[in-house]
């Protein structure tokens, strides 16, 4: 009897133990299945689209602030160098900002007169340009046929002259928003330079761990070095290009040679699109100045080859491969930011790409052993 009862008790305990195991397994949280990659990329894509729409909608605010931050980083690094001469970084930054604003106003004043003259004479210039260009275009049979189907060259010239007025009206309508954005840029630049050190400390202290703070310091130092080196070196190179362009315009018989040099300097900060715009502008000016085709083409051809030599020989030799970004990515960035923010976006396309590349390199190629940035 004892053996039978003991056996019964053992069986009952075994069944209770199995029941407890089953209940424990049932209450155990199930392991989540891996997230679908398609769902992940869909969420990322929607986020990118939403962010792009927000950046596009807030152009009037974000564009001058982004421009001010980039210029402020460059001027701030230059102000740190002035500290060696006993000038505090805040005063050095404000002093450099003052010279930058004075230079910007001088540039605007230098461009205001010629641009006003061109705007006033736009219909006459368009008509004269067509009279100069049409004889060259008629040498191509297919263009001659196209002009004939379009009711002749008079209709084409009339269409250009009629559209010159609305185009100038659209440009004039954009002057008021540009003035507001300029004021936002100047205020953001001054305030950024005043609070740059405090903002840097806030970003560093936002990371709780020591490694995070060291990474933040390293990334910010790399960004400042990259932007300062690029703008300082590129400015000197493009200043030399502007001087050569002025000489080309002077020898080529074009009007106001210093203005051509100034245009070449500013447009060189827009990769690909800048040289294209300058070459076409010099070509049009040459056609309006000279009757002989060879003399008309000479300024544009000379500028193109000088710019080509500088971009492919001098710039890589001075800047090295550190700033070598894939040309296709640069082109896509220019198209994207031009669509987003217009001409200023085209200027900011390469600096923004440089910032993204620097952050990516610092994150991916982080040193295995954390140490204080040198």
mmCIF file of N, CA and C in Angstrom, residues 56 89 127 144 150 158 195 253 272 274 310 366:
data_model
loop_
_atom_site.group_PDB
_atom_site.id
_atom_site.type_symbol
_atom_site.label_atom_id
_atom_site.label_comp_id
_atom_site.label_asym_id
_atom_site.label_seq_id
_atom_site.Cartn_x
_atom_site.Cartn_y
_atom_site.Cartn_z
ATOM 1 N N UNK A 56 12.171 72.645 -47.398
ATOM 2 C CA UNK A 56 11.709 73.457 -48.535
ATOM 3 C C UNK A 56 10.725 74.533 -48.083
ATOM 4 N N UNK A 89 38.558 85.594 -28.494
ATOM 5 C CA UNK A 89 37.852 85.020 -29.650
ATOM 6 C C UNK A 89 36.554 85.731 -29.995
ATOM 7 N N UNK A 127 17.445 92.301 -78.090
ATOM 8 C CA UNK A 127 17.278 92.453 -79.529
ATOM 9 C C UNK A 127 18.627 92.471 -80.246
ATOM 10 N N UNK A 144 17.920 76.650 -89.054
ATOM 11 C CA UNK A 144 17.267 77.528 -90.024
ATOM 12 C C UNK A 144 15.861 77.046 -90.320
ATOM 13 N N UNK A 150 8.925 78.549 -87.143
ATOM 14 C CA UNK A 150 8.458 79.408 -86.048
ATOM 15 C C UNK A 150 8.160 80.827 -86.511
ATOM 16 N N UNK A 158 10.960 89.050 -81.129
ATOM 17 C CA UNK A 158 9.843 89.707 -80.442
ATOM 18 C C UNK A 158 9.460 88.963 -79.169
ATOM 19 N N UNK A 195 27.751 83.576 -29.171
ATOM 20 C CA UNK A 195 27.483 82.414 -28.327
ATOM 21 C C UNK A 195 28.124 81.129 -28.801
ATOM 22 N N UNK A 253 38.629 92.759 -75.002
ATOM 23 C CA UNK A 253 37.857 93.926 -75.379
ATOM 24 C C UNK A 253 36.474 93.991 -74.774
ATOM 25 N N UNK A 272 30.676 73.197 -61.210
ATOM 26 C CA UNK A 272 30.025 72.829 -62.471
ATOM 27 C C UNK A 272 29.117 73.949 -63.004
ATOM 28 N N UNK A 274 28.786 77.031 -61.954
ATOM 29 C CA UNK A 274 29.437 78.328 -61.999
ATOM 30 C C UNK A 274 30.267 78.526 -63.256
ATOM 31 N N UNK A 310 42.974 75.085 -63.373
ATOM 32 C CA UNK A 310 42.986 75.334 -61.937
ATOM 33 C C UNK A 310 42.242 74.246 -61.166
ATOM 34 N N UNK A 366 36.158 56.030 -36.535
ATOM 35 C CA UNK A 366 36.513 56.428 -35.163
ATOM 36 C C UNK A 366 37.622 55.546 -34.632
#
